[in-house]
Coordinates of C-alpha atoms and ligand atoms in Angstrom, one line a residue:
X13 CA 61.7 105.3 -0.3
X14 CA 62.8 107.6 2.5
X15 CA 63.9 111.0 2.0
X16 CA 65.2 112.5 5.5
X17 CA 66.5 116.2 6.2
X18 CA 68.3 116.7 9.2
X19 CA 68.4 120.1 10.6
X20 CA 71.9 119.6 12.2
X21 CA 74.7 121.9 13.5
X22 CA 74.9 119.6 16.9
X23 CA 76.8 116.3 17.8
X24 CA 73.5 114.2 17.8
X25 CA 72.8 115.8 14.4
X26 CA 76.2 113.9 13.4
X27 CA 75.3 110.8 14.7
X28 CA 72.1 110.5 13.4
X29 CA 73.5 111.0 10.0
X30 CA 76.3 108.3 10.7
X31 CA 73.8 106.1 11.8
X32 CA 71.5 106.9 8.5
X33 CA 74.2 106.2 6.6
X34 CA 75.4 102.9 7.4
X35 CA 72.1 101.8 7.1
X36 CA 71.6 103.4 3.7
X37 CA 68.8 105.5 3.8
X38 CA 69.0 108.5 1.9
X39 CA 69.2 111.7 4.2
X40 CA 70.6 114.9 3.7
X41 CA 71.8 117.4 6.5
X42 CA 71.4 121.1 6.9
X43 CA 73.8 123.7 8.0
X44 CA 72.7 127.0 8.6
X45 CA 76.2 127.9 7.1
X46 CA 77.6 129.9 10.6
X47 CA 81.2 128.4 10.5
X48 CA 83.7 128.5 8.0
X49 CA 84.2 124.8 7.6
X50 CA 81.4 122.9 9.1
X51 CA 82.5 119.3 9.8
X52 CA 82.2 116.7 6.8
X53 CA 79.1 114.2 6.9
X54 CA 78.6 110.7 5.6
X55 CA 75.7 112.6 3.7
X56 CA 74.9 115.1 1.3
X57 CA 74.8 118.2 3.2
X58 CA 73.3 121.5 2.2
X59 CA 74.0 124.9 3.8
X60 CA 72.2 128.3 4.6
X61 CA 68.9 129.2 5.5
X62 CA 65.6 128.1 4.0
X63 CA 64.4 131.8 3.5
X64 CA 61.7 131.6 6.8
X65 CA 59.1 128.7 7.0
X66 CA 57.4 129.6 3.5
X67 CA 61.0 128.9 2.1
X68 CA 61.4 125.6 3.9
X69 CA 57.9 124.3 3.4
X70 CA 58.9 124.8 -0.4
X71 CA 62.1 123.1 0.4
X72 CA 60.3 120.2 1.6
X73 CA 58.3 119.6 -1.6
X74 CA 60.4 120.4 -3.9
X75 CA 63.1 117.6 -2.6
X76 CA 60.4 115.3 -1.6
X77 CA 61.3 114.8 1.5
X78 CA 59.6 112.5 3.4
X79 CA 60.5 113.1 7.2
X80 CA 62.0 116.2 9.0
X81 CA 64.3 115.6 12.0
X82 CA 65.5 119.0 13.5
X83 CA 68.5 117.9 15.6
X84 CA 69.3 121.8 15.8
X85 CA 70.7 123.1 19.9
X86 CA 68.2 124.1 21.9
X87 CA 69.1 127.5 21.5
X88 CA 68.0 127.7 17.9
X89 CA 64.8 128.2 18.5
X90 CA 63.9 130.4 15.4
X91 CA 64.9 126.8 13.3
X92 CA 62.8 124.9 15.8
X93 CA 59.5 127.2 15.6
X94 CA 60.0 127.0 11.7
X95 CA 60.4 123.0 11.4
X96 CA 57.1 123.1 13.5
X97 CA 55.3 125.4 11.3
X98 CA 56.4 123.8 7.7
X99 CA 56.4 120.1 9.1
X100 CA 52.4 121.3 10.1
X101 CA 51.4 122.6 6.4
X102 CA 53.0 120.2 4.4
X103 CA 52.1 117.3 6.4
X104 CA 55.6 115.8 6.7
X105 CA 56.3 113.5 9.3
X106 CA 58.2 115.5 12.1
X107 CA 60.5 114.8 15.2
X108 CA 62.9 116.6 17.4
X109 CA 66.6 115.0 18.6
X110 CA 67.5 117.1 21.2
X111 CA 69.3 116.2 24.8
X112 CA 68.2 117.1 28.1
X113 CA 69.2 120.0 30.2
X114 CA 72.2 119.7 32.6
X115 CA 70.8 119.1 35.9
X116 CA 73.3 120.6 38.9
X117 CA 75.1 117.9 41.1
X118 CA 77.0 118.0 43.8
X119 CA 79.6 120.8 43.9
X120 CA 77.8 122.9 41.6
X121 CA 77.4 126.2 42.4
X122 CA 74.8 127.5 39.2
X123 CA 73.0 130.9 39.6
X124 CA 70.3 130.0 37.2
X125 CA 69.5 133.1 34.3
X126 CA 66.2 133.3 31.6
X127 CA 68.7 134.5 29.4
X128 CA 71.9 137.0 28.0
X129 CA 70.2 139.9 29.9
X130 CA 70.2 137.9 33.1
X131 CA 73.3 136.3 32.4
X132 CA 74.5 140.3 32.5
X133 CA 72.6 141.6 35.4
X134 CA 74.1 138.1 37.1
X135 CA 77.5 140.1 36.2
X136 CA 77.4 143.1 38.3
X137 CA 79.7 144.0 40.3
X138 CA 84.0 143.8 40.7
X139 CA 86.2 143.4 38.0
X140 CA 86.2 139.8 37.6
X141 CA 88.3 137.1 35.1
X142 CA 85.1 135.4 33.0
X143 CA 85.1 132.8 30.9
X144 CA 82.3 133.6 28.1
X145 CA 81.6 130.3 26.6
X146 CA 78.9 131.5 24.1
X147 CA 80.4 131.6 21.0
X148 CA 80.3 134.8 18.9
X149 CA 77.0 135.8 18.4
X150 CA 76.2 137.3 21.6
X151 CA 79.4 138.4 23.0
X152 CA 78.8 142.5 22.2
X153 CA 76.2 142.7 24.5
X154 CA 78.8 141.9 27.2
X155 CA 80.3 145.4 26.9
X156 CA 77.4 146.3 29.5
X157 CA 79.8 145.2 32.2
X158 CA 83.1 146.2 30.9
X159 CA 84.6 145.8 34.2
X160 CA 85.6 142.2 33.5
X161 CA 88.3 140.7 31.7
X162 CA 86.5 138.3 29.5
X163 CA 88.0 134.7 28.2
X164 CA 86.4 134.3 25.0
X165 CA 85.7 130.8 22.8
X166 CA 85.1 131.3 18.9
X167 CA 84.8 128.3 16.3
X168 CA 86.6 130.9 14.0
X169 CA 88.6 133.7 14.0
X170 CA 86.1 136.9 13.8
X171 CA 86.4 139.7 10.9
X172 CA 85.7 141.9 13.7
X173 CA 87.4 142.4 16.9
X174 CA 85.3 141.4 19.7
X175 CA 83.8 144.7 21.2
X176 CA 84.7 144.1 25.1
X177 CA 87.8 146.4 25.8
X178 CA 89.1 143.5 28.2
X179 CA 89.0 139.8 26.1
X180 CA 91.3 137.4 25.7
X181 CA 90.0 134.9 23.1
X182 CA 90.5 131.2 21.7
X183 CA 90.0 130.0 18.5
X184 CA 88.7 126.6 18.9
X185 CA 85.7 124.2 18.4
X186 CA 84.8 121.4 20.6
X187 CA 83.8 119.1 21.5
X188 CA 86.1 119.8 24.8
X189 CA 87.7 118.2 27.3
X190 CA 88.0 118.8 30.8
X191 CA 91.4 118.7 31.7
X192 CA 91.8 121.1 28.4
X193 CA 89.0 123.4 29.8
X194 CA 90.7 123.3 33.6
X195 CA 93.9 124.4 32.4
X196 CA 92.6 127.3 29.9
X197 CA 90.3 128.0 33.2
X198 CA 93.7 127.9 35.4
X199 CA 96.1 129.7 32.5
X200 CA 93.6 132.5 32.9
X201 CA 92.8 132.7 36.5
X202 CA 88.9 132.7 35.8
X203 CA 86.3 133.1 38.6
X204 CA 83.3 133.0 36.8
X205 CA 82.0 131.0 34.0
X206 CA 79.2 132.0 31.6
X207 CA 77.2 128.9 29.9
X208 CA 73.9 128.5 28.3
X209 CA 72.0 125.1 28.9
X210 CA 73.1 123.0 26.1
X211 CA 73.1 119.7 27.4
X212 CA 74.4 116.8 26.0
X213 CA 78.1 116.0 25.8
X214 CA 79.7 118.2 22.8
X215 CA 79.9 121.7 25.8
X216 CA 79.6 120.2 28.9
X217 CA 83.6 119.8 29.4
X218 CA 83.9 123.3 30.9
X219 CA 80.4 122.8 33.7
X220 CA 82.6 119.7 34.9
X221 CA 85.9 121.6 35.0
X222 CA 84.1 124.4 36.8
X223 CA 83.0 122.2 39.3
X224 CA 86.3 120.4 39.8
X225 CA 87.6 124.1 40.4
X226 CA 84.7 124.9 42.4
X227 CA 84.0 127.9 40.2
X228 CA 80.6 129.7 39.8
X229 CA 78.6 129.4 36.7
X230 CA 75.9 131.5 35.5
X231 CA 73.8 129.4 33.7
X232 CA 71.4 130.3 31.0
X233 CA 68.3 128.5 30.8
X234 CA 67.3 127.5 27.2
X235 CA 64.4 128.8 25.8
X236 CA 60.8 127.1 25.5
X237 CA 60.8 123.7 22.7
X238 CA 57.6 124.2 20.5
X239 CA 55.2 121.7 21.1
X240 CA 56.4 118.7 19.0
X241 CA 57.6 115.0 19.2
X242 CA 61.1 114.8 20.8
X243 CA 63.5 112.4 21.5
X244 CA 66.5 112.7 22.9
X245 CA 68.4 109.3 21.5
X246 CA 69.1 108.3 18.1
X247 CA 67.4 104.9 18.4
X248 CA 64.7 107.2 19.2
X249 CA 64.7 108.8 15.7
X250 CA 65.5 105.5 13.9
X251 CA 62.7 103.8 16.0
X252 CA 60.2 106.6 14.1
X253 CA 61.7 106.4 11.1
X254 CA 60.9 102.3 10.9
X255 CA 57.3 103.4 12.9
X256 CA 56.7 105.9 10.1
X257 CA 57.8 103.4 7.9
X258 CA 55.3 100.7 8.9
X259 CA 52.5 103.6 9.1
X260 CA 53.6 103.9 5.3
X261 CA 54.2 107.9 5.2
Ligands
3Y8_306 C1 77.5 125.8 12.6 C2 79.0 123.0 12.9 C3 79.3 118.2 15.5 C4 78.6 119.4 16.3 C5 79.5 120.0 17.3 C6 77.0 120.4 20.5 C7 78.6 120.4 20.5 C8 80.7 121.1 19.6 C9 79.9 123.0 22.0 C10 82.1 126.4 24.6 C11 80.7 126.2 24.0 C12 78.5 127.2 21.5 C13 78.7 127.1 19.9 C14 79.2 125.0 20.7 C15 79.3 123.6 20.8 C16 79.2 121.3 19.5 C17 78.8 121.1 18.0 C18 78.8 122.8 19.7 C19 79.3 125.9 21.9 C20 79.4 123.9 15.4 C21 78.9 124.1 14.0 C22 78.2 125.3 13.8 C23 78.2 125.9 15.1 C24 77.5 127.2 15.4 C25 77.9 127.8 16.7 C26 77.2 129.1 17.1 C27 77.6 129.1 18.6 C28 77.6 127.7 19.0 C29 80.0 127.7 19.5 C30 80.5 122.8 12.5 C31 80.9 123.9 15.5 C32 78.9 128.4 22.1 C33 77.0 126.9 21.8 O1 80.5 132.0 15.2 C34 79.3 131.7 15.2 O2 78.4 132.4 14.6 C35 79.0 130.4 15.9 C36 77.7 130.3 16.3 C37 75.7 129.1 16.8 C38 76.7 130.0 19.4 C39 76.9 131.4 19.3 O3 75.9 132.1 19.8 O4 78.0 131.9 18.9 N1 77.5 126.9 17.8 N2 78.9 125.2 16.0 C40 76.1 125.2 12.5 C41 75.4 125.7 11.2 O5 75.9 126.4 10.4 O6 74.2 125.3 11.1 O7 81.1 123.9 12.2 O8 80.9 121.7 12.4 C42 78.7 122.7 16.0 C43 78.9 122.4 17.4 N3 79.1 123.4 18.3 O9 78.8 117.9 14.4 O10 80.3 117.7 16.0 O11 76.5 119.5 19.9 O12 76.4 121.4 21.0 N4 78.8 125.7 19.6 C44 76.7 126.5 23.2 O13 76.5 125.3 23.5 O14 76.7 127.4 24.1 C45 80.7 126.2 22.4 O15 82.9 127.2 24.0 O16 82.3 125.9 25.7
NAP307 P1 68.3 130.1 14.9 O1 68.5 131.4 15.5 O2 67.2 129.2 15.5 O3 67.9 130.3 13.4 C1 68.1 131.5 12.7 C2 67.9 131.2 11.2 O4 69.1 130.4 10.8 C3 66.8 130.2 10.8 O5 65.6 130.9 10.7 C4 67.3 129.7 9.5 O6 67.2 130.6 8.4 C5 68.7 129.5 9.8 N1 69.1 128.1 10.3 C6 69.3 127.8 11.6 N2 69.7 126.5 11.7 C7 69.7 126.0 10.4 C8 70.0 124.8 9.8 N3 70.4 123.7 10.6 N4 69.9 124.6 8.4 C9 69.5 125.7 7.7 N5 69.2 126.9 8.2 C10 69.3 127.1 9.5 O7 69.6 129.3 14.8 P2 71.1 129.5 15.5 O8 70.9 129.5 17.0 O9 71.7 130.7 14.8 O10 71.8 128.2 15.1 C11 72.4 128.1 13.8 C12 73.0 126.7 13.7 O11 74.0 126.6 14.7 C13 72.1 125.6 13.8 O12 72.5 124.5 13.0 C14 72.3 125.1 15.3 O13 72.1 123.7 15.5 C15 73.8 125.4 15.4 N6 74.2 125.7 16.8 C16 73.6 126.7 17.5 C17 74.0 126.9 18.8 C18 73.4 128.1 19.6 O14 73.9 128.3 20.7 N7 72.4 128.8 19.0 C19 74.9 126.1 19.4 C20 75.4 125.0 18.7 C21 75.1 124.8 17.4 P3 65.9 130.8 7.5 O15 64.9 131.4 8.3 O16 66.4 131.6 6.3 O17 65.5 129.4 7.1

């Protein structure tokens, strides 16, 4: 008998525990336990961190589980490296759901960045209206270029003040739409948007409305995948899963 846990806190995560549930296999999903009310699953869901890889790889054999799919964004990297590393000494089966990089199209105008540093030095210059579409955990390292009046875009409401002395900021979570992104671009005349390379569908509302707008986006480039399976498809992971199954792990 199966016993899945999904590393989740993405859309793909969501649907893979959707799809895991209508077909009754037993899976559980994993929030690291970063927003106040982390959207309900058709799954038992657990939240907070493992306590590094030594407190996952006990996770994993004290629950039994039998596969590990770490469906985490591709900017949690630290989750990533540990799913490698416990997935490697316990012997448990392991894949990763992630989706491909935006790729520019036509229109785009993308100044690619390795990451927040870049996206800063990318920021020099004028006062400027930005849109920082990053979430919380990195905007304080924005007050480097305090020129800017900054649109910000929380999942929830912070206990602290954001530290740039020019913000404006939303409370919302997505996934967005377009014509909701062009008009929060529009309502705060912004000239430049600020993005990390999420892929998939759940944050790409604001790259097409930039385009439409024919705004500039500094892009941040996500950091390297460990070396692992991957698959960016659910059928993918439910493929494995049955593979596995027939492999009898
Ligand atoms: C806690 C779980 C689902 C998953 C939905 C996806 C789409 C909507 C778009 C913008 C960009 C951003 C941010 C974003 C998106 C999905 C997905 C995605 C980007 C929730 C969630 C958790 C988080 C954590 C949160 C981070 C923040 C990043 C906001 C739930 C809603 C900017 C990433 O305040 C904080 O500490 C928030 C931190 C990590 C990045 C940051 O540095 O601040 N996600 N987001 C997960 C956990 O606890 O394990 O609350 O339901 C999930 C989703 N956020 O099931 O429908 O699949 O990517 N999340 C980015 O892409 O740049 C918003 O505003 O345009
Ligand atoms: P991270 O930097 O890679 O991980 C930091 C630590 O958080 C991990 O070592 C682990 O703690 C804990 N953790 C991360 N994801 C977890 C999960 N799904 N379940 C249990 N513990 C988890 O991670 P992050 O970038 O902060 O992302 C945190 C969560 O937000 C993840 O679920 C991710 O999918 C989601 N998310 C992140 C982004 C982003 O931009 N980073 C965007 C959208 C969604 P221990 O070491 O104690 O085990």
């Amino acid at each position: 008998m199966s016993n899945i846990l999904i590393l989740g806190g993405t859309t793909e995560a969501s649907a893979l525990a959707s799809a895991l549930a209508e077909r009754g296999a037993r899976a559980v999903l994993s929030y690291a336990g970063r927003t106040d009310r982390p959207r309900a699953q058709p799954v038992p869901v657990r939240v907070g961190g493992f306590g590094g890889v030594s407190g996952l790889v006990r996770h994993l054999r004290d629950e039994g589980v039998t596969h590990l799919v770490d469906a985490t964004h591709p900017f949690a990297a630290t989750m990533s490296e540990h799913a490698v590393a416990a997935a490697r000494e316990t012997g448990v089966p392991h894949i990763m759901l992630t989706r491909p990089p935006w790729i520019a199209a036509e229109g785009d105008r993308w100044t690619h960045v390795p990451d927040i540093a870049g996206a800063l030095a990318a920021l020099k210059g004028p006062a400027r209206n930005v849109m920082l579409a990053l979430g919380r955990m990195h905007v304080d390292a924005f007050a480097a270029q305090p020129q800017h009046h900054y649109l910000l875009r929380f999942v929830d409401a912070p206990v602290v003040a954001p530290g740039l002395p020019r913000h404006a900021l939303v409370i919302d979570r997505g996934p967005f739409t377009v014509e909701r992104d062009m008009g929060l671009m529009r309502d705060h005349g912004i000239d430049c948007v600020v993005s990390k390379n999420a892929g998939g569908g759940g944050a790409q509302a604001k790259i097409i409305a930039a385009r439409t707008l024919g705004l500039p986006v500094v892009m941040i480039d996500r950091p390297p995948a460990p070396a692992a399976q991957v698959t960016h498809e659910v059928a993918g992971v439910l493929e494995w899963l049955g593979h596995a199954a027939e492999r009898g792990v």
